[in-house]
PDB file of C-alpha atoms in Angstrom:
ATOM      1  CA  MET S   1      58.715 173.924 119.214  1.00 53.00           C
ATOM      2  CA  ASN S   2      54.943 173.961 119.591  1.00 58.00           C
ATOM      3  CA  PRO S   3      53.140 170.911 121.055  1.00 55.00           C
ATOM      4  CA  SER S   4      51.417 169.923 117.807  1.00 56.00           C
ATOM      5  CA  ALA S   5      54.769 169.673 116.006  1.00 57.00           C
ATOM      6  CA  ARG S   6      56.057 167.457 118.824  1.00 55.00           C
ATOM      7  CA  TYR S   7      53.109 165.100 118.492  1.00 58.00           C
ATOM      8  CA  ASP S   8      53.534 164.997 114.704  1.00 62.00           C
ATOM      9  CA  SER S   9      57.180 163.991 115.045  1.00 62.00           C
ATOM     10  CA  LEU S  10      56.186 161.352 117.620  1.00 63.00           C
ATOM     11  CA  GLY S  11      53.621 159.962 115.203  1.00 70.00           C
ATOM     12  CA  SER S  12      56.094 159.651 112.341  1.00 74.00           C
ATOM     13  CA  LEU S  13      58.685 157.997 114.576  1.00 70.00           C
ATOM     14  CA  SER S  14      56.053 155.649 115.928  1.00 73.00           C
ATOM     15  CA  SER S  15      54.886 154.655 112.454  1.00 80.00           C
ATOM     16  CA  MET S  16      58.486 154.089 111.327  1.00 78.00           C
ATOM     17  CA  LEU S  17      59.235 151.854 114.315  1.00 76.00           C
ATOM     18  CA  MET S  18      56.039 149.861 113.745  1.00 81.00           C
ATOM     19  CA  LEU S  19      56.876 149.444 110.062  1.00 84.00           C
ATOM     20  CA  GLY S  20      60.259 147.983 111.009  1.00 79.00           C
ATOM     21  CA  PHE S  21      58.609 145.635 113.496  1.00 85.00           C
ATOM     22  CA  ARG S  22      56.087 144.411 110.904  1.00 88.00           C
ATOM     23  CA  TYR S  23      58.806 143.889 108.319  1.00 89.00           C
ATOM     24  CA  LEU S  24      60.977 141.788 110.625  1.00 88.00           C
ATOM     25  CA  ALA S  25      58.053 139.896 112.110  1.00 91.00           C
ATOM     26  CA  TRP S  26      56.744 138.950 108.653  1.00 93.00           C
ATOM     27  CA  LEU S  27      60.144 137.908 107.331  1.00 92.00           C
ATOM     28  CA  ASN S  28      61.048 135.754 110.304  1.00 93.00           C
ATOM     29  CA  GLY S  29      57.497 134.488 110.769  1.00 94.00           C
ATOM     30  CA  LEU S  30      57.273 133.284 107.171  1.00 95.00           C
ATOM     31  CA  GLY S  31      60.697 131.660 107.449  1.00 94.00           C
ATOM     32  CA  LEU S  32      59.610 129.939 110.654  1.00 94.00           C
ATOM     33  CA  LEU S  33      56.363 128.801 109.046  1.00 95.00           C
ATOM     34  CA  PHE S  34      58.242 127.369 106.064  1.00 94.00           C
ATOM     35  CA  VAL S  35      60.684 125.443 108.261  1.00 93.00           C
ATOM     36  CA  VAL S  36      57.895 124.063 110.442  1.00 92.00           C
ATOM     37  CA  CYS S  37      55.887 122.998 107.378  1.00 92.00           C
ATOM     38  CA  CYS S  38      58.967 121.230 105.992  1.00 89.00           C
ATOM     39  CA  ALA S  39      59.645 119.513 109.322  1.00 88.00           C
ATOM     40  CA  LEU S  40      56.049 118.331 109.670  1.00 89.00           C
ATOM     41  CA  GLY S  41      55.909 117.054 106.091  1.00 86.00           C
ATOM     42  CA  ILE S  42      53.262 119.512 104.917  1.00 90.00           C
ATOM     43  CA  ILE S  43      55.763 120.676 102.289  1.00 89.00           C
ATOM     44  CA  SER S  44      57.494 117.608 100.909  1.00 87.00           C
ATOM     45  CA  THR S  45      61.274 117.870 101.013  1.00 84.00           C
ATOM     46  CA  ASP S  46      64.177 115.486 101.374  1.00 80.00           C
ATOM     47  CA  PHE S  47      65.237 117.180 104.613  1.00 78.00           C
ATOM     48  CA  SER S  48      65.216 115.165 107.755  1.00 80.00           C
ATOM     49  CA  PRO S  49      63.793 117.188 110.651  1.00 81.00           C
ATOM     50  CA  GLY S  50      67.189 117.093 112.359  1.00 84.00           C
ATOM     51  CA  TRP S  51      68.717 119.243 109.621  1.00 86.00           C
ATOM     52  CA  LEU S  52      66.036 121.873 110.169  1.00 91.00           C
ATOM     53  CA  ARG S  53      66.924 122.541 113.819  1.00 92.00           C
ATOM     54  CA  LEU S  54      69.380 125.348 113.143  1.00 94.00           C
ATOM     55  CA  PRO S  55      67.185 127.224 110.630  1.00 94.00           C
ATOM     56  CA  LEU S  56      64.290 126.810 113.083  1.00 94.00           C
ATOM     57  CA  LEU S  57      66.448 128.285 115.846  1.00 96.00           C
ATOM     58  CA  ALA S  58      67.549 131.177 113.618  1.00 96.00           C
ATOM     59  CA  PHE S  59      64.025 132.116 112.524  1.00 96.00           C
ATOM     60  CA  SER S  60      62.702 131.708 116.090  1.00 96.00           C
ATOM     61  CA  SER S  61      65.397 134.025 117.403  1.00 96.00           C
ATOM     62  CA  GLY S  62      64.447 136.487 114.659  1.00 95.00           C
ATOM     63  CA  VAL S  63      60.859 136.474 115.925  1.00 95.00           C
ATOM     64  CA  LEU S  64      62.195 136.953 119.458  1.00 96.00           C
ATOM     65  CA  PHE S  65      64.337 139.913 118.387  1.00 95.00           C
ATOM     66  CA  SER S  66      61.324 141.388 116.589  1.00 92.00           C
ATOM     67  CA  GLY S  67      59.354 141.198 119.840  1.00 92.00           C
ATOM     68  CA  LEU S  68      62.224 142.764 121.760  1.00 94.00           C
ATOM     69  CA  SER S  69      62.414 145.581 119.238  1.00 90.00           C
ATOM     70  CA  LEU S  70      58.707 146.211 119.763  1.00 89.00           C
ATOM     71  CA  LEU S  71      59.251 146.340 123.525  1.00 92.00           C
ATOM     72  CA  TRP S  72      62.146 148.785 123.213  1.00 91.00           C
ATOM     73  CA  ALA S  73      60.216 150.893 120.690  1.00 87.00           C
ATOM     74  CA  TYR S  74      57.363 151.118 123.185  1.00 89.00           C
ATOM     75  CA  LEU S  75      59.753 152.294 125.895  1.00 89.00           C
ATOM     76  CA  ALA S  76      61.226 154.911 123.537  1.00 86.00           C
ATOM     77  CA  GLN S  77      57.726 156.143 122.667  1.00 85.00           C
ATOM     78  CA  VAL S  78      56.757 156.389 126.334  1.00 86.00           C
ATOM     79  CA  SER S  79      59.908 158.388 127.057  1.00 85.00           C
ATOM     80  CA  LEU S  80      59.256 160.761 124.148  1.00 81.00           C
ATOM     81  CA  HIS S  81      55.604 161.121 125.102  1.00 81.00           C
ATOM     82  CA  ASN S  82      56.517 162.001 128.691  1.00 83.00           C
ATOM     83  CA  GLN S  83      58.968 164.595 127.417  1.00 81.00           C
ATOM     84  CA  ALA S  84      56.316 166.113 125.149  1.00 78.00           C
ATOM     85  CA  VAL S  85      53.798 166.285 127.980  1.00 81.00           C
ATOM     86  CA  ALA S  86      56.314 167.768 130.419  1.00 78.00           C
ATOM     87  CA  GLY S  87      57.361 170.408 127.912  1.00 77.00           C
ATOM     88  CA  TYR S  88      61.105 169.904 128.178  1.00 75.00           C
ATOM     89  CA  THR S  89      63.417 167.533 126.390  1.00 72.00           C
ATOM     90  CA  ARG S  90      65.894 165.084 127.827  1.00 75.00           C
ATOM     91  CA  ARG S  91      68.036 162.450 126.244  1.00 75.00           C
ATOM     92  CA  THR S  92      66.553 159.470 128.066  1.00 76.00           C
ATOM     93  CA  HIS S  93      64.901 158.137 124.900  1.00 80.00           C
ATOM     94  CA  TRP S  94      68.250 157.365 123.267  1.00 83.00           C
ATOM     95  CA  VAL S  95      68.865 154.224 125.318  1.00 89.00           C
ATOM     96  CA  PRO S  96      65.655 152.402 124.309  1.00 89.00           C
ATOM     97  CA  LEU S  97      65.927 153.747 120.760  1.00 88.00           C
ATOM     98  CA  THR S  98      69.464 152.360 120.456  1.00 91.00           C
ATOM     99  CA  CYS S  99      68.289 149.026 121.856  1.00 92.00           C
ATOM    100  CA  THR S 100      65.457 149.046 119.291  1.00 91.00           C
ATOM    101  CA  ILE S 101      67.903 149.524 116.435  1.00 92.00           C
ATOM    102  CA  ILE S 102      70.191 146.779 117.786  1.00 95.00           C
ATOM    103  CA  ALA S 103      67.233 144.403 118.105  1.00 94.00           C
ATOM    104  CA  TYR S 104      66.157 145.230 114.528  1.00 92.00           C
ATOM    105  CA  CYS S 105      69.667 144.494 113.251  1.00 94.00           C
ATOM    106  CA  LEU S 106      69.824 141.216 115.188  1.00 96.00           C
ATOM    107  CA  GLY S 107      66.398 140.225 113.857  1.00 94.00           C
ATOM    108  CA  LEU S 108      67.531 140.859 110.291  1.00 94.00           C
ATOM    109  CA  ALA S 109      70.789 138.963 110.911  1.00 96.00           C
ATOM    110  CA  SER S 110      68.759 136.056 112.298  1.00 96.00           C
ATOM    111  CA  PHE S 111      66.649 135.978 109.143  1.00 95.00           C
ATOM    112  CA  LEU S 112      69.739 135.951 106.944  1.00 96.00           C
ATOM    113  CA  ALA S 113      71.322 133.229 109.095  1.00 96.00           C
ATOM    114  CA  GLY S 114      68.158 131.144 108.795  1.00 95.00           C
ATOM    115  CA  CYS S 115      68.195 131.482 105.002  1.00 94.00           C
ATOM    116  CA  TRP S 116      71.863 130.520 104.775  1.00 95.00           C
ATOM    117  CA  LEU S 117      71.339 127.572 107.109  1.00 94.00           C
ATOM    118  CA  LEU S 118      68.492 126.341 104.901  1.00 91.00           C
ATOM    119  CA  VAL S 119      70.746 126.573 101.856  1.00 90.00           C
ATOM    120  CA  TYR S 120      73.476 124.724 103.751  1.00 90.00           C
ATOM    121  CA  ALA S 121      71.050 121.986 104.786  1.00 87.00           C
ATOM    122  CA  ALA S 122      69.947 121.638 101.176  1.00 84.00           C
ATOM    123  CA  SER S 123      73.525 121.341  99.940  1.00 84.00           C
ATOM    124  CA  VAL S 124      74.398 118.741 102.566  1.00 81.00           C
ATOM    125  CA  ASN S 125      71.242 116.767 101.820  1.00 74.00           C
ATOM    126  CA  TYR S 126      71.763 116.858  98.054  1.00 71.00           C
ATOM    127  CA  GLN S 127      72.607 113.463  96.567  1.00 68.00           C
ATOM    128  CA  PRO S 128      73.494 113.603  92.881  1.00 66.00           C
ATOM    129  CA  SER S 129      71.860 111.156  90.515  1.00 62.00           C
ATOM    130  CA  ASN S 130      73.853 109.193  87.944  1.00 59.00           C
ATOM    131  CA  ALA S 131      73.178 111.846  85.319  1.00 55.00           C
ATOM    132  CA  ASP S 132      74.649 114.523  87.620  1.00 53.00           C
ATOM    133  CA  ASP S 133      77.726 112.445  88.485  1.00 53.00           C
ATOM    134  CA  PRO S 134      80.697 113.784  86.491  1.00 55.00           C
ATOM    135  CA  SER S 135      82.513 110.442  86.663  1.00 56.00           C
ATOM    136  CA  ALA S 136      79.679 108.751  84.733  1.00 50.00           C
ATOM    137  CA  SER S 137      80.116 110.888  81.609  1.00 50.00           C
ATOM    138  CA  ASP S 138      82.908 112.018  79.345  1.00 48.00           C
ATOM    139  CA  GLU S 139      82.648 115.655  80.481  1.00 51.00           C
ATOM    140  CA  MET S 140      85.670 115.334  82.715  1.00 50.00           C
ATOM    141  CA  ALA S 141      87.749 113.172  80.355  1.00 49.00           C
ATOM    142  CA  PRO S 142      90.908 114.608  78.804  1.00 51.00           C
ATOM    143  CA  TYR S 143      90.596 116.283  75.425  1.00 48.00           C
ATOM    144  CA  SER S 144      92.176 113.360  73.572  1.00 51.00           C
ATOM    145  CA  GLN S 145      89.425 111.040  74.824  1.00 51.00           C
ATOM    146  CA  GLN S 146      86.464 113.272  74.085  1.00 51.00           C
ATOM    147  CA  ASN S 147      84.444 113.038  70.876  1.00 52.00           C
ATOM    148  CA  ARG S 148      86.027 109.846  69.575  1.00 52.00           C
ATOM    149  CA  GLY S 149      83.119 109.164  67.285  1.00 51.00           C
ATOM    150  CA  ARG S 150      81.362 106.905  69.767  1.00 51.00           C
ATOM    151  CA  PHE S 151      78.071 107.698  71.398  1.00 51.00           C
ATOM    152  CA  SER S 152      78.928 106.059  74.700  1.00 52.00           C
ATOM    153  CA  THR S 153      78.708 107.775  78.055  1.00 53.00           C
ATOM    154  CA  ARG S 154      80.768 105.157  79.860  1.00 54.00           C
ATOM    155  CA  ALA S 155      84.157 105.983  81.290  1.00 55.00           C
ATOM    156  CA  PRO S 156      87.141 104.951  79.125  1.00 53.00           C
ATOM    157  CA  VAL S 157      88.911 101.774  80.086  1.00 54.00           C
ATOM    158  CA  ALA S 158      92.514 100.669  79.460  1.00 54.00           C
ATOM    159  CA  ARG S 159      91.791  98.882  76.153  1.00 53.00           C
ATOM    160  CA  ASP S 160      90.323 102.129  74.725  1.00 50.00           C
ATOM    161  CA  VAL S 161      93.555 103.935  75.446  1.00 51.00           C
ATOM    162  CA  VAL S 162      95.541 101.182  73.734  1.00 52.00           C
ATOM    163  CA  GLN S 163      93.309 101.424  70.633  1.00 53.00           C
ATOM    164  CA  LEU S 164      93.910 105.168  70.368  1.00 51.00           C
ATOM    165  CA  ARG S 165      97.695 104.808  70.200  1.00 49.00           C
TER     166      ARG S 165
END
């Protein structure tokens, strides 16, 4: 393999590793920014800041894993560059390249965990209004009590059952 082909393959690998770093850093960074804005009240939500601790931790760890993937990608590039300069190939670049891929996967898993934790915090914080409460309407009433010709949304009482018989 001639030296120019080696440098071309190093360039494509380098650009691919940097693209992965940018992708993970943007995803986790935007998630972290959203959680911080919600916690500081810049974006108005019903979340208390205590509920945002776990999503904040997940997105922060995603940023950390993105940084670690950049570090390992740098070490893989240095190893490949040294091999290209020396003119012979070794397999020493596989260790940092494997660590890069693991860090990418952990960064993506951290982003997904942060999203799911935000959804969980929203579901725990959700308080239904009276219109959303199924016990306040006839939607959950038995079939014999629905559509009795009344336009009431109150729950049936015992005297209504007696009148139907």
